[in-house]
PDB file of C-alpha atoms in Angstrom:
ATOM      1  CA  MET I  29     -79.023  34.286 -98.555  1.00 49.00           C
ATOM      2  CA  HIS I  30     -75.766  34.841 -96.709  1.00 50.00           C
ATOM      3  CA  GLN I  31     -77.221  37.425 -94.368  1.00 53.00           C
ATOM      4  CA  ASN I  32     -78.454  34.874 -91.784  1.00 56.00           C
ATOM      5  CA  ARG I  33     -75.098  32.975 -91.541  1.00 55.00           C
ATOM      6  CA  LYS I  34     -73.515  33.277 -88.143  1.00 54.00           C
ATOM      7  CA  TYR I  35     -69.811  33.515 -87.667  1.00 52.00           C
ATOM      8  CA  PRO I  36     -67.924  32.834 -84.429  1.00 54.00           C
ATOM      9  CA  PRO I  37     -66.997  35.957 -82.559  1.00 54.00           C
ATOM     10  CA  THR I  38     -63.617  37.382 -83.466  1.00 52.00           C
ATOM     11  CA  GLN I  39     -60.964  36.820 -80.801  1.00 50.00           C
ATOM     12  CA  THR I  40     -59.613  40.186 -79.883  1.00 48.00           C
ATOM     13  CA  LYS I  41     -57.332  39.196 -77.017  1.00 48.00           C
ATOM     14  CA  LYS I  42     -54.347  36.990 -77.611  1.00 49.00           C
ATOM     15  CA  GLU I  43     -53.938  34.027 -75.407  1.00 49.00           C
ATOM     16  CA  SER I  44     -51.178  34.490 -72.877  1.00 50.00           C
ATOM     17  CA  LYS I  45     -48.249  32.149 -73.278  1.00 52.00           C
ATOM     18  CA  THR I  46     -46.171  30.894 -70.438  1.00 56.00           C
ATOM     19  CA  PHE I  47     -42.403  30.916 -70.832  1.00 54.00           C
ATOM     20  CA  PRO I  48     -39.926  28.827 -68.841  1.00 59.00           C
ATOM     21  CA  PRO I  49     -38.016  30.714 -66.172  1.00 61.00           C
ATOM     22  CA  PRO I  50     -34.699  32.210 -67.316  1.00 57.00           C
ATOM     23  CA  PRO I  51     -31.646  30.022 -66.735  1.00 54.00           C
ATOM     24  CA  LYS I  52     -29.743  30.631 -63.579  1.00 53.00           C
ATOM     25  CA  PRO I  53     -26.560  32.632 -63.962  1.00 48.00           C
ATOM     26  CA  PRO I  54     -23.430  30.471 -63.832  1.00 46.00           C
ATOM     27  CA  THR I  55     -21.837  30.058 -60.503  1.00 42.00           C
ATOM     28  CA  THR I  56     -18.390  31.360 -59.747  1.00 38.00           C
ATOM     29  CA  MET I  57     -16.814  27.919 -60.309  1.00 34.00           C
ATOM     30  CA  ASP I  58     -18.540  27.574 -63.687  1.00 39.00           C
ATOM     31  CA  SER I  59     -17.154  30.947 -64.745  1.00 39.00           C
ATOM     32  CA  ILE I  60     -13.675  29.969 -63.622  1.00 32.00           C
ATOM     33  CA  LYS I  61     -13.832  26.693 -65.533  1.00 37.00           C
ATOM     34  CA  LYS I  62     -14.966  28.418 -68.724  1.00 41.00           C
ATOM     35  CA  THR I  63     -12.268  31.069 -68.379  1.00 38.00           C
ATOM     36  CA  THR I  64      -9.649  28.439 -67.737  1.00 35.00           C
ATOM     37  CA  THR I  65     -10.766  26.476 -70.781  1.00 39.00           C
ATOM     38  CA  LYS I  66     -10.533  29.552 -72.997  1.00 42.00           C
ATOM     39  CA  LYS I  67      -7.086  30.405 -71.678  1.00 39.00           C
ATOM     40  CA  GLN I  68      -5.849  26.885 -72.309  1.00 41.00           C
ATOM     41  CA  LYS I  69      -6.878  27.122 -75.967  1.00 41.00           C
ATOM     42  CA  HIS I  70      -4.659  30.189 -76.417  1.00 41.00           C
ATOM     43  CA  LYS I  71      -1.847  28.919 -74.251  1.00 43.00           C
ATOM     44  CA  HIS I  72       1.577  30.320 -75.088  1.00 42.00           C
ATOM     45  CA  PRO I  73       4.079  27.669 -76.234  1.00 41.00           C
ATOM     46  CA  ASN I  74       6.436  28.666 -73.442  1.00 44.00           C
ATOM     47  CA  ASP I  75       3.785  27.633 -70.915  1.00 45.00           C
ATOM     48  CA  GLN I  76       4.042  23.970 -71.853  1.00 46.00           C
ATOM     49  CA  THR I  77       4.793  21.585 -69.060  1.00 44.00           C
ATOM     50  CA  THR I  78       8.466  21.011 -68.476  1.00 47.00           C
ATOM     51  CA  LYS I  79       8.006  17.836 -66.463  1.00 49.00           C
ATOM     52  CA  PRO I  80       6.770  15.243 -68.940  1.00 53.00           C
ATOM     53  CA  SER I  81       5.913  11.804 -67.649  1.00 50.00           C
ATOM     54  CA  HIS I  82       5.192   8.605 -69.514  1.00 48.00           C
ATOM     55  CA  SER I  83       1.467   9.343 -69.445  1.00 50.00           C
ATOM     56  CA  ASP I  84       1.314  12.999 -70.508  1.00 53.00           C
ATOM     57  CA  ILE I  85       3.681  12.977 -73.509  1.00 77.00           C
ATOM     58  CA  SER I  86       1.594  12.942 -76.687  1.00 90.00           C
ATOM     59  CA  PHE I  87       3.429  10.757 -79.208  1.00 95.00           C
ATOM     60  CA  LYS I  88       2.311  10.668 -82.827  1.00 95.00           C
ATOM     61  CA  ALA I  89       3.530   8.833 -85.891  1.00 96.00           C
ATOM     62  CA  SER I  90       6.254  10.593 -87.854  1.00 96.00           C
ATOM     63  CA  SER I  91       3.760  11.160 -90.678  1.00 95.00           C
ATOM     64  CA  ASP I  92       1.258  12.860 -88.349  1.00 96.00           C
ATOM     65  CA  VAL I  93       3.371  14.916 -85.948  1.00 96.00           C
ATOM     66  CA  LYS I  94       3.668  18.645 -86.624  1.00 95.00           C
ATOM     67  CA  GLY I  95       6.894  19.792 -88.221  1.00 94.00           C
ATOM     68  CA  LEU I  96       8.660  23.143 -88.475  1.00 92.00           C
ATOM     69  CA  LYS I  97       6.448  26.129 -89.277  1.00 87.00           C
ATOM     70  CA  PHE I  98       7.440  28.941 -91.636  1.00 78.00           C
ATOM     71  CA  GLY I  99       4.276  30.997 -92.098  1.00 68.00           C
ATOM     72  CA  GLY I 100       4.567  33.230 -95.147  1.00 64.00           C
ATOM     73  CA  GLN I 101       8.362  33.506 -94.936  1.00 70.00           C
ATOM     74  CA  PHE I 102       9.121  31.092 -97.785  1.00 75.00           C
ATOM     75  CA  ILE I 103      12.648  32.378 -98.296  1.00 79.00           C
ATOM     76  CA  VAL I 104      13.535  31.098 -94.827  1.00 81.00           C
ATOM     77  CA  LYS I 105      13.190  27.537 -96.144  1.00 87.00           C
ATOM     78  CA  SER I 106      16.438  27.976 -98.080  1.00 88.00           C
ATOM     79  CA  PHE I 107      18.374  28.937 -94.940  1.00 88.00           C
ATOM     80  CA  THR I 108      20.457  26.134 -93.468  1.00 91.00           C
ATOM     81  CA  ILE I 109      21.020  24.587 -90.057  1.00 93.00           C
ATOM     82  CA  ARG I 110      23.988  22.439 -89.071  1.00 94.00           C
ATOM     83  CA  ARG I 111      24.664  19.618 -86.662  1.00 95.00           C
ATOM     84  CA  ALA I 112      25.748  20.976 -83.285  1.00 93.00           C
ATOM     85  CA  LYS I 113      28.531  19.544 -81.192  1.00 90.00           C
ATOM     86  CA  PRO I 114      27.571  18.348 -77.696  1.00 87.00           C
ATOM     87  CA  LEU I 115      29.291  21.255 -75.939  1.00 89.00           C
ATOM     88  CA  GLU I 116      27.619  23.761 -78.260  1.00 90.00           C
ATOM     89  CA  LEU I 117      24.203  22.508 -77.224  1.00 92.00           C
ATOM     90  CA  LEU I 118      25.098  22.676 -73.543  1.00 92.00           C
ATOM     91  CA  ASN I 119      26.291  26.246 -73.877  1.00 89.00           C
ATOM     92  CA  LEU I 120      23.217  27.304 -75.822  1.00 90.00           C
ATOM     93  CA  LEU I 121      21.024  25.853 -73.056  1.00 92.00           C
ATOM     94  CA  SER I 122      23.185  27.524 -70.383  1.00 89.00           C
ATOM     95  CA  PHE I 123      23.757  24.039 -68.986  1.00 89.00           C
ATOM     96  CA  PRO I 124      26.854  23.476 -66.771  1.00 86.00           C
ATOM     97  CA  LEU I 125      29.758  22.226 -68.841  1.00 80.00           C
ATOM     98  CA  PRO I 126      31.354  18.932 -67.770  1.00 76.00           C
ATOM     99  CA  ASN I 127      34.835  18.691 -66.353  1.00 72.00           C
ATOM    100  CA  HIS I 128      37.478  18.519 -69.074  1.00 62.00           C
ATOM    101  CA  HIS I 129      39.014  15.501 -67.370  1.00 54.00           C
ATOM    102  CA  HIS I 130      35.735  13.607 -67.719  1.00 53.00           C
ATOM    103  CA  SER I 131      34.774  14.460 -71.296  1.00 52.00           C
ATOM    104  CA  SER I 132      33.202  11.023 -71.756  1.00 60.00           C
ATOM    105  CA  SER I 133      30.426  11.931 -69.342  1.00 78.00           C
ATOM    106  CA  ILE I 134      28.803  14.568 -71.549  1.00 85.00           C
ATOM    107  CA  PRO I 135      25.087  14.956 -70.777  1.00 92.00           C
ATOM    108  CA  PHE I 136      22.330  14.017 -73.228  1.00 95.00           C
ATOM    109  CA  PRO I 137      24.202  11.253 -75.105  1.00 95.00           C
ATOM    110  CA  SER I 138      21.065  10.317 -77.086  1.00 96.00           C
ATOM    111  CA  THR I 139      20.374  13.865 -78.318  1.00 97.00           C
ATOM    112  CA  ILE I 140      21.012  15.453 -81.711  1.00 97.00           C
ATOM    113  CA  ALA I 141      20.754  19.220 -82.168  1.00 97.00           C
ATOM    114  CA  PHE I 142      20.865  21.508 -85.201  1.00 96.00           C
ATOM    115  CA  LEU I 143      21.818  25.186 -84.914  1.00 93.00           C
ATOM    116  CA  PRO I 144      21.630  28.031 -87.457  1.00 90.00           C
ATOM    117  CA  THR I 145      24.690  28.276 -89.671  1.00 90.00           C
ATOM    118  CA  ASN I 146      26.644  31.512 -89.986  1.00 86.00           C
ATOM    119  CA  PHE I 147      25.079  31.977 -93.433  1.00 86.00           C
ATOM    120  CA  THR I 148      21.586  31.679 -91.939  1.00 85.00           C
ATOM    121  CA  ILE I 149      22.279  34.256 -89.242  1.00 82.00           C
ATOM    122  CA  LEU I 150      23.652  36.755 -91.745  1.00 83.00           C
ATOM    123  CA  ALA I 151      20.894  35.999 -94.259  1.00 82.00           C
ATOM    124  CA  HIS I 152      18.206  36.639 -91.651  1.00 76.00           C
ATOM    125  CA  HIS I 153      19.601  40.090 -90.937  1.00 75.00           C
ATOM    126  CA  ALA I 154      20.039  40.890 -94.634  1.00 79.00           C
ATOM    127  CA  TRP I 155      16.492  39.755 -95.419  1.00 76.00           C
ATOM    128  CA  HIS I 156      15.133  41.795 -92.504  1.00 72.00           C
ATOM    129  CA  ASN I 157      16.892  44.933 -93.780  1.00 76.00           C
ATOM    130  CA  LEU I 158      15.927  44.398 -97.443  1.00 78.00           C
ATOM    131  CA  THR I 159      12.263  44.057 -96.528  1.00 75.00           C
ATOM    132  CA  LEU I 160      12.413  47.206 -94.369  1.00 74.00           C
ATOM    133  CA  GLY I 161      11.747  45.238 -91.232  1.00 69.00           C
ATOM    134  CA  LEU I 162       8.989  43.000 -92.613  1.00 70.00           C
ATOM    135  CA  GLY I 163      11.173  39.921 -92.998  1.00 64.00           C
ATOM    136  CA  THR I 164      11.651  37.739 -89.969  1.00 67.00           C
ATOM    137  CA  LYS I 165      14.895  37.744 -88.016  1.00 69.00           C
ATOM    138  CA  LYS I 166      13.981  34.575 -86.141  1.00 77.00           C
ATOM    139  CA  SER I 167      16.117  31.477 -86.565  1.00 84.00           C
ATOM    140  CA  LYS I 168      15.202  27.927 -85.625  1.00 90.00           C
ATOM    141  CA  VAL I 169      16.936  25.438 -83.354  1.00 94.00           C
ATOM    142  CA  LEU I 170      16.078  21.758 -83.697  1.00 96.00           C
ATOM    143  CA  ILE I 171      16.667  19.312 -80.820  1.00 97.00           C
ATOM    144  CA  LEU I 172      15.803  15.616 -81.029  1.00 98.00           C
ATOM    145  CA  VAL I 173      15.977  13.383 -77.949  1.00 98.00           C
ATOM    146  CA  PHE I 174      16.041   9.704 -78.918  1.00 98.00           C
ATOM    147  CA  GLU I 175      15.011   6.906 -76.575  1.00 96.00           C
ATOM    148  CA  SER I 176      18.445   5.240 -76.762  1.00 96.00           C
ATOM    149  CA  GLU I 177      22.022   5.939 -77.792  1.00 95.00           C
ATOM    150  CA  ASN I 178      21.868   3.104 -80.347  1.00 95.00           C
ATOM    151  CA  MET I 179      18.931   4.753 -82.064  1.00 96.00           C
ATOM    152  CA  LYS I 180      20.725   8.091 -82.070  1.00 96.00           C
ATOM    153  CA  SER I 181      23.921   6.511 -83.463  1.00 94.00           C
ATOM    154  CA  PHE I 182      22.009   4.928 -86.344  1.00 93.00           C
ATOM    155  CA  VAL I 183      20.408   8.257 -87.278  1.00 94.00           C
ATOM    156  CA  ASP I 184      23.777   9.987 -86.907  1.00 91.00           C
ATOM    157  CA  ARG I 185      25.156   7.882 -89.760  1.00 92.00           C
ATOM    158  CA  THR I 186      22.288   8.646 -92.117  1.00 93.00           C
ATOM    159  CA  TRP I 187      21.516  12.315 -91.521  1.00 95.00           C
ATOM    160  CA  PRO I 188      23.522  15.061 -93.267  1.00 94.00           C
ATOM    161  CA  PRO I 189      25.687  17.421 -91.195  1.00 95.00           C
ATOM    162  CA  GLU I 190      23.924  20.427 -92.776  1.00 95.00           C
ATOM    163  CA  ILE I 191      20.444  20.771 -94.246  1.00 95.00           C
ATOM    164  CA  PRO I 192      18.125  23.565 -95.487  1.00 93.00           C
ATOM    165  CA  LEU I 193      15.248  24.340 -93.143  1.00 91.00           C
ATOM    166  CA  GLY I 194      12.754  23.597 -95.913  1.00 91.00           C
ATOM    167  CA  GLU I 195      13.912  19.971 -96.074  1.00 94.00           C
ATOM    168  CA  VAL I 196      13.821  19.270 -92.341  1.00 95.00           C
ATOM    169  CA  ASN I 197      10.204  18.131 -92.262  1.00 95.00           C
ATOM    170  CA  LYS I 198      10.548  15.792 -95.227  1.00 94.00           C
ATOM    171  CA  LYS I 199      14.019  14.315 -94.715  1.00 94.00           C
ATOM    172  CA  LEU I 200      14.380  14.388 -90.934  1.00 96.00           C
ATOM    173  CA  ILE I 201      10.957  14.396 -89.253  1.00 96.00           C
ATOM    174  CA  ARG I 202       8.985  12.402 -91.857  1.00 95.00           C
ATOM    175  CA  GLY I 203      12.077  10.349 -92.589  1.00 94.00           C
ATOM    176  CA  LEU I 204      11.848   8.678 -89.177  1.00 96.00           C
ATOM    177  CA  THR I 205       9.547   5.961 -90.481  1.00 95.00           C
ATOM    178  CA  GLY I 206       8.489   3.423 -87.896  1.00 95.00           C
ATOM    179  CA  CYS I 207       8.942   5.981 -85.117  1.00 97.00           C
ATOM    180  CA  GLU I 208       6.688   8.092 -82.938  1.00 97.00           C
ATOM    181  CA  LEU I 209       7.488  11.673 -81.969  1.00 97.00           C
ATOM    182  CA  ALA I 210       6.327  14.137 -79.338  1.00 97.00           C
ATOM    183  CA  ARG I 211       6.749  17.803 -80.276  1.00 97.00           C
ATOM    184  CA  PHE I 212       7.464  20.828 -78.070  1.00 97.00           C
ATOM    185  CA  LYS I 213       7.838  24.374 -79.368  1.00 96.00           C
ATOM    186  CA  PHE I 214       9.272  27.376 -77.522  1.00 96.00           C
ATOM    187  CA  ARG I 215       9.701  30.951 -78.742  1.00 93.00           C
ATOM    188  CA  LYS I 216      12.709  32.657 -77.201  1.00 91.00           C
ATOM    189  CA  GLY I 217      13.116  36.011 -78.889  1.00 86.00           C
ATOM    190  CA  CYS I 218      14.972  35.620 -82.170  1.00 83.00           C
ATOM    191  CA  LEU I 219      15.320  31.842 -81.668  1.00 87.00           C
ATOM    192  CA  THR I 220      12.489  29.330 -81.893  1.00 92.00           C
ATOM    193  CA  PHE I 221      13.242  25.975 -80.306  1.00 95.00           C
ATOM    194  CA  TYR I 222      11.677  22.792 -81.675  1.00 97.00           C
ATOM    195  CA  VAL I 223      12.227  19.837 -79.332  1.00 98.00           C
ATOM    196  CA  TYR I 224      11.211  16.304 -80.348  1.00 98.00           C
ATOM    197  CA  ALA I 225      11.185  13.107 -78.307  1.00 98.00           C
ATOM    198  CA  VAL I 226      11.660  10.086 -80.587  1.00 97.00           C
ATOM    199  CA  ARG I 227      10.834   6.447 -79.842  1.00 97.00           C
ATOM    200  CA  LEU I 228      10.080   3.318 -81.864  1.00 96.00           C
ATOM    201  CA  GLN I 229       6.460   2.838 -82.800  1.00 94.00           C
ATOM    202  CA  GLY I 230       4.555   0.770 -80.255  1.00 92.00           C
ATOM    203  CA  THR I 231       6.985   1.459 -77.425  1.00 92.00           C
ATOM    204  CA  ILE I 232       5.447   2.147 -74.032  1.00 92.00           C
ATOM    205  CA  GLY I 233       6.866   5.112 -72.134  1.00 93.00           C
ATOM    206  CA  PHE I 234      10.053   6.980 -72.947  1.00 96.00           C
ATOM    207  CA  ALA I 235      13.393   5.671 -71.716  1.00 95.00           C
ATOM    208  CA  CYS I 236      15.137   9.078 -71.784  1.00 96.00           C
ATOM    209  CA  ALA I 237      12.365  11.021 -70.062  1.00 95.00           C
ATOM    210  CA  ASP I 238      14.850  12.487 -67.566  1.00 96.00           C
ATOM    211  CA  ASP I 239      17.034  13.945 -70.333  1.00 96.00           C
ATOM    212  CA  LEU I 240      13.956  15.287 -72.105  1.00 97.00           C
ATOM    213  CA  ARG I 241      12.690  16.897 -68.918  1.00 96.00           C
ATOM    214  CA  THR I 242      16.051  18.533 -68.242  1.00 96.00           C
ATOM    215  CA  ILE I 243      16.295  19.925 -71.769  1.00 97.00           C
ATOM    216  CA  LEU I 244      12.766  21.334 -71.649  1.00 97.00           C
ATOM    217  CA  GLN I 245      13.419  22.929 -68.285  1.00 96.00           C
ATOM    218  CA  SER I 246      16.629  24.475 -69.607  1.00 95.00           C
ATOM    219  CA  VAL I 247      14.876  25.935 -72.654  1.00 95.00           C
ATOM    220  CA  VAL I 248      12.042  27.381 -70.582  1.00 95.00           C
ATOM    221  CA  ALA I 249      14.537  28.971 -68.191  1.00 94.00           C
ATOM    222  CA  LEU I 250      16.339  30.775 -71.026  1.00 91.00           C
ATOM    223  CA  LYS I 251      15.779  34.487 -71.433  1.00 88.00           C
ATOM    224  CA  ASP I 252      14.661  35.802 -74.812  1.00 87.00           C
ATOM    225  CA  PHE I 253      17.482  36.180 -77.326  1.00 83.00           C
ATOM    226  CA  LEU I 254      17.466  39.744 -78.629  1.00 77.00           C
ATOM    227  CA  ASP I 255      20.266  39.312 -81.145  1.00 69.00           C
ATOM    228  CA  HIS I 256      22.070  36.185 -82.299  1.00 60.00           C
ATOM    229  CA  THR I 257      24.915  37.842 -84.214  1.00 58.00           C
ATOM    230  CA  ALA I 258      27.126  36.989 -81.225  1.00 56.00           C
ATOM    231  CA  MET I 259      26.735  33.357 -82.290  1.00 59.00           C
ATOM    232  CA  LEU I 260      28.862  34.041 -85.371  1.00 55.00           C
ATOM    233  CA  ALA I 261      32.301  32.489 -85.401  1.00 44.00           C
ATOM    234  CA  VAL I 262      35.269  34.748 -84.829  1.00 38.00           C
ATOM    235  CA  PRO I 263      37.448  35.240 -87.948  1.00 41.00           C
ATOM    236  CA  ASN I 264      40.052  32.571 -87.137  1.00 39.00           C
ATOM    237  CA  GLN I 265      37.494  29.835 -86.445  1.00 38.00           C
ATOM    238  CA  ARG I 266      35.230  27.843 -88.719  1.00 42.00           C
ATOM    239  CA  THR I 267      32.531  27.126 -86.165  1.00 43.00           C
ATOM    240  CA  ILE I 268      30.703  29.063 -83.492  1.00 41.00           C
ATOM    241  CA  SER I 269      32.902  29.742 -80.480  1.00 40.00           C
ATOM    242  CA  PHE I 270      31.467  28.973 -77.080  1.00 42.00           C
ATOM    243  CA  ALA I 271      34.294  30.257 -74.937  1.00 41.00           C
ATOM    244  CA  HIS I 272      33.216  31.670 -71.609  1.00 41.00           C
ATOM    245  CA  SER I 273      34.407  35.119 -72.673  1.00 37.00           C
ATOM    246  CA  LEU I 274      32.035  35.179 -75.633  1.00 38.00           C
ATOM    247  CA  PRO I 275      28.310  35.298 -74.897  1.00 38.00           C
ATOM    248  CA  VAL I 276      26.034  33.050 -76.934  1.00 40.00           C
ATOM    249  CA  ALA I 277      23.560  35.853 -77.429  1.00 39.00           C
ATOM    250  CA  MET I 278      22.435  39.133 -75.992  1.00 34.00           C
ATOM    251  CA  ALA I 279      19.553  38.539 -73.627  1.00 34.00           C
ATOM    252  CA  HIS I 280      17.583  40.800 -71.341  1.00 32.00           C
TER     253      HIS I 280
END
């Protein structure tokens, strides 16, 4: 009964499919743009612009801006930093010192800086030796440029003269409620510089942009610090000495 049923002939040859032409290889400019984009994603902190203007400074609320980073070195959070005197900051930045007869004209009057204490410097070296070289020897320097001297003076009265690094983010950075901050980070050998521009929330521009630009340029121009034990105070002094005969640090 099924012998007379006819079936359509079996298709033995596959139908040929047409494919779209392959995309054209990128031009030289396209390759350059992609390469540039990739390089910008992995940009070294020291390559940040040192000429900020009102339009290219990225301000964020104090609760959103990035703070100090510690990685896995949790013990570093117990190390302390102390308030620096104006001349100490100038010497650290290799900035020309003012004339002694005109001490009132010290640069960066709206800036507060914190430097590693003697304990921190010694503790870093001890920790590095105890961990057989695995512990970090890098210390942190914190510089905050406020938009006015009045704002800096108010903070001066409320901030402690010395503070553990682990409390900086909470008590100093996050403690600036109602303010906006722009963050810059520079690695200079055994010192990592954190520079913040601080203004009131909702303010347009930055009144002390010139001071901020000068400080950033000075930090970028610094050579890498190979050893900061030279920052330790000499025996008969209680603070770091910045005499011209004593180098701030050994640099290459």
